[in-house]
XYZ file of C-alpha atoms in Angstrom:
326
model
C 101.860 141.159 99.685
C 103.515 144.453 99.344
C 107.241 144.574 99.030
C 107.787 146.524 102.344
C 105.509 144.123 104.257
C 107.327 141.121 102.773
C 110.693 142.494 103.751
C 109.327 143.190 107.237
C 108.120 139.652 107.484
C 111.547 138.287 106.521
C 113.235 140.630 108.914
C 111.034 139.546 111.718
C 112.558 136.158 111.760
C 115.774 137.511 113.157
C 113.670 138.926 116.112
C 112.284 135.652 117.203
C 113.075 134.800 120.810
C 116.176 132.647 121.147
C 114.169 130.005 123.007
C 111.686 129.706 120.063
C 114.470 129.385 117.550
C 116.203 126.789 119.671
C 112.970 124.808 119.861
C 112.558 124.806 116.110
C 116.209 123.732 115.681
C 115.599 120.803 118.137
C 112.746 119.449 116.087
C 113.431 116.225 113.978
C 113.857 116.994 110.308
C 112.410 114.883 107.504
C 114.169 115.137 104.256
C 111.627 114.809 101.449
C 113.153 113.568 98.221
C 110.993 113.331 95.043
C 111.604 113.062 91.302
C 108.290 114.930 90.748
C 107.176 118.598 91.084
C 105.138 119.984 93.963
C 102.296 121.257 91.879
C 101.227 117.735 90.614
C 101.924 116.056 93.954
C 99.900 118.087 96.408
C 97.384 115.386 97.155
C 100.337 112.898 97.840
C 101.963 115.433 100.205
C 98.681 115.911 101.965
C 98.273 112.069 102.382
C 101.898 111.859 103.807
C 101.153 114.633 106.276
C 97.987 112.778 107.298
C 100.110 109.647 108.124
C 102.370 111.772 110.210
C 99.478 113.589 111.978
C 97.931 110.213 112.814
C 100.993 109.517 114.786
C 101.154 112.821 116.524
C 103.616 114.759 114.098
C 102.403 118.113 112.666
C 104.640 119.870 110.245
C 105.947 123.214 111.641
C 104.790 122.292 115.133
C 106.889 119.267 116.167
C 108.621 118.188 113.026
C 110.266 120.037 110.028
C 110.162 118.852 106.437
C 113.020 119.848 104.080
C 111.596 119.450 100.495
C 113.651 118.511 97.438
C 111.791 118.266 94.180
C 113.649 117.155 91.053
C 110.883 118.516 88.810
C 111.071 115.398 86.447
C 114.933 115.579 86.228
C 116.020 112.367 87.853
C 119.654 113.266 87.228
C 119.360 115.901 90.001
C 118.309 113.403 92.653
C 121.919 112.172 93.733
C 122.931 115.817 94.426
C 119.670 116.480 96.263
C 120.185 113.228 98.396
C 123.777 114.359 99.170
C 122.425 117.723 100.309
C 119.949 116.231 102.683
C 122.569 113.943 104.145
C 124.936 116.969 104.549
C 122.066 118.678 106.506
C 121.914 115.670 108.756
C 118.159 114.981 108.400
C 116.636 112.473 110.831
C 114.985 110.406 108.154
C 114.652 110.561 104.358
C 111.143 110.136 102.814
C 112.170 108.985 99.228
C 108.925 109.242 97.305
C 108.795 108.023 93.742
C 110.928 105.134 92.493
C 113.881 107.175 91.230
C 114.136 108.960 94.395
C 114.162 105.720 96.408
C 116.989 104.306 94.352
C 118.961 107.589 94.704
C 118.550 107.755 98.535
C 119.505 104.040 98.823
C 122.717 104.687 96.794
C 123.539 107.837 98.901
C 123.508 106.515 102.476
C 123.610 103.290 104.471
C 123.127 104.989 107.805
C 120.314 107.544 107.720
C 116.835 105.809 107.771
C 114.972 105.832 104.578
C 111.320 105.352 103.954
C 110.421 104.969 100.355
C 107.156 105.088 98.244
C 107.180 103.200 94.948
C 104.702 101.824 92.461
C 107.091 98.988 91.552
C 108.212 95.846 93.240
C 110.773 96.854 95.851
C 112.617 93.509 95.644
C 112.973 93.733 91.857
C 114.317 97.194 92.180
C 116.919 96.096 94.645
C 115.675 98.332 97.444
C 115.100 95.489 99.883
C 116.059 91.875 100.013
C 112.731 90.856 101.515
C 109.346 92.464 102.153
C 108.966 90.964 105.570
C 112.591 91.696 106.624
C 113.920 94.631 104.595
C 117.132 94.858 106.609
C 119.555 97.702 106.511
C 118.439 101.260 106.766
C 115.556 101.232 104.293
C 111.779 100.257 104.255
C 108.660 101.776 102.889
C 105.441 101.358 101.009
C 104.558 100.199 97.581
C 101.393 100.523 95.410
C 99.986 98.484 92.561
C 101.007 100.586 89.518
C 103.664 98.773 87.505
C 102.051 95.505 88.317
C 98.789 96.491 86.545
C 100.430 97.973 83.475
C 98.859 95.389 81.124
C 95.484 95.855 82.714
C 95.463 99.484 81.468
C 95.823 98.271 77.931
C 93.025 95.773 78.469
C 90.747 98.442 79.792
C 91.513 100.722 76.820
C 90.661 97.792 74.453
C 87.445 97.319 76.358
C 86.601 100.990 75.935
C 87.536 101.346 72.292
C 87.465 97.834 70.839
C 87.743 99.054 67.267
C 91.103 100.640 67.778
C 93.738 98.277 66.458
C 96.748 100.689 66.730
C 97.698 101.837 70.211
C 100.307 104.124 71.649
C 102.266 103.719 74.888
C 103.836 106.882 76.321
C 106.939 106.398 78.567
C 109.733 108.589 79.766
C 113.048 107.194 78.345
C 115.094 109.120 80.962
C 113.518 106.932 83.702
C 114.241 103.370 82.392
C 113.597 101.767 85.793
C 109.832 102.484 85.171
C 109.696 102.734 81.396
C 111.375 99.346 80.477
C 109.165 96.962 82.752
C 105.916 98.877 81.706
C 106.879 98.590 78.053
C 107.563 94.881 78.344
C 104.258 94.268 80.137
C 102.188 96.388 77.744
C 103.901 94.878 74.655
C 102.979 91.334 75.881
C 99.369 92.400 76.437
C 99.136 94.014 72.978
C 100.529 90.798 71.407
C 97.949 88.687 73.293
C 95.149 91.050 72.129
C 96.372 91.158 68.494
C 97.052 94.973 68.736
C 99.737 97.066 67.091
C 101.645 98.923 69.664
C 103.930 102.026 69.146
C 106.085 103.123 72.024
C 106.373 106.951 72.226
C 108.898 108.814 74.267
C 108.573 112.138 76.237
C 110.890 113.445 78.828
C 110.201 117.225 78.609
C 107.041 119.367 78.102
C 108.403 120.170 74.660
C 107.997 116.516 73.605
C 104.317 116.423 74.046
C 103.207 118.254 70.935
C 105.534 116.132 68.773
C 104.214 112.907 70.378
C 100.564 113.682 69.614
C 101.509 114.813 66.056
C 103.309 111.462 65.661
C 100.282 109.493 66.889
C 98.106 111.266 64.282
C 100.525 110.096 61.540
C 100.642 106.553 62.991
C 96.817 106.568 63.142
C 96.891 105.691 66.825
C 93.404 105.101 68.052
C 94.124 104.975 71.744
C 96.907 105.747 74.274
C 98.203 104.214 77.529
C 100.431 106.507 79.586
C 102.991 104.715 81.598
C 103.345 105.600 85.236
C 106.069 108.205 85.832
C 106.474 111.154 88.198
C 107.092 113.352 85.298
C 103.713 112.509 83.723
C 101.923 112.595 87.050
C 103.190 116.113 87.673
C 101.602 117.146 84.424
C 98.300 115.298 84.608
C 96.351 118.534 83.877
C 98.443 119.340 80.817
C 98.190 115.740 79.359
C 94.396 115.758 80.002
C 94.077 118.967 78.015
C 96.156 117.603 75.111
C 94.280 114.298 75.016
C 90.964 116.343 74.840
C 92.377 118.605 72.135
C 93.432 115.615 70.027
C 90.332 113.611 70.873
C 92.391 110.737 72.067
C 91.029 108.042 74.368
C 93.559 107.548 77.103
C 94.080 105.344 80.196
C 96.555 106.427 82.871
C 97.309 105.439 86.454
C 96.454 108.649 88.298
C 92.872 109.729 89.114
C 94.060 113.349 89.026
C 94.328 112.862 85.243
C 90.669 111.894 85.092
C 89.659 114.818 87.373
C 91.466 117.147 85.016
C 89.484 115.753 82.040
C 91.196 112.579 81.104
C 89.132 109.481 80.127
C 90.061 106.553 82.477
C 92.679 105.937 85.194
C 93.456 102.598 86.767
C 96.210 102.098 89.387
C 97.078 101.655 92.945
C 95.952 104.412 95.378
C 98.891 106.836 95.738
C 97.101 108.484 98.618
C 97.097 105.163 100.434
C 100.704 104.483 99.937
C 101.879 108.037 100.736
C 99.862 107.789 103.977
C 101.483 104.493 104.863
C 104.931 106.102 104.181
C 103.974 108.941 106.537
C 103.038 106.489 109.269
C 106.442 104.699 108.920
C 108.363 107.894 109.008
C 106.528 108.735 112.296
C 107.369 105.360 113.726
C 111.121 105.894 112.828
C 111.042 109.308 114.566
C 109.809 107.576 117.650
C 112.809 105.247 117.563
C 111.832 102.303 115.342
C 114.431 100.774 113.041
C 113.816 100.399 109.331
C 115.100 96.847 109.318
C 112.308 95.871 111.794
C 109.421 97.420 109.732
C 108.127 95.160 106.961
C 107.420 96.866 103.620
C 103.841 97.988 103.540
C 101.947 96.966 100.366
C 98.844 99.036 99.453
C 95.979 96.699 98.402
C 93.717 99.258 96.930
C 93.536 99.554 93.136
C 91.257 102.358 91.885
C 89.287 102.751 88.621
C 88.083 106.241 87.804
C 86.008 107.221 84.584
C 85.155 110.624 83.203
C 81.746 110.055 81.642
C 81.592 113.622 80.389
C 84.914 113.043 78.427
C 83.649 109.815 77.120
C 80.485 111.523 75.747
C 82.666 114.212 74.122
C 84.689 111.425 72.416
C 81.592 109.716 71.274
C 82.376 106.580 73.477
C 79.676 104.636 75.124
C 81.156 103.192 78.295
C 80.440 99.462 78.943
C 77.887 99.109 81.825
C 80.104 96.470 83.385
C 82.971 98.962 83.487
C 80.831 101.735 85.097
C 79.649 99.329 87.732
C 83.258 98.480 88.684
C 84.412 102.100 88.864
C 85.437 103.666 92.200
C 84.163 106.980 90.866
C 82.370 108.081 87.770
C 82.671 111.812 86.934
C 79.582 113.198 85.148
């Protein structure tokens, strides 16, 4: 768009009819709070909007969404939550675990709908799944709960690898610590040597992969984290460059060239969150809405990547896969 046309477009907003501007101002406002970045979470936003649309709400037509993305910087979330509260949003959609915790700490009055891959009770978000109480409810997916299964899948794919890496984000301990404990226990049971590797910025990735070479790591499990999910494509490229077999939670990673993903359906849980936000916009109370638990766990395999790595995928694994990319 040319600069003159762009300026004209902006200036045109001031010429909108007063009635049209009043109508937009009267729309309910959803405050979107996320620890991730928009680029890596477009499919999740689409699923959330689908949930809204199924209940009659379309962004820009009869509802407004104010987006706040922390871009992997969870320390920014409290300030972003405070800003949404200051703007008096109707409901907060706190997507990702760090965002849910930040929203809960910020308000006891504005309704909150969370999306998390962890146990909401263990996180302290709700006292009960059936009766969440207070101003918060939401949807959860099977991601942290299947952390050990990712290591088991990796061992099934590369049974000769005895040294394994686990990549976590140390600035997000609420996800890193339980995943580390779970994978460490699984590694012990399988007789594998596990090295926990840390990355919290894009600049850490090269050092992590260089360290894995020195440690003679034969396979990698990436712990679920919004920072990693937002950079699925970059991580897939790095794993291909270093010829590293990797299992992660997010199928976007496999679509970008990663080997295997296994985890709860984020599209499913984000859609459920959208449905709950819509119900609250229609007058429902969070305390009366039981926490929704996604039941779908997805296995994706990139057979093209497997061939490039010289890996023969077990037939039993291919049969179980929800999708095989060839």
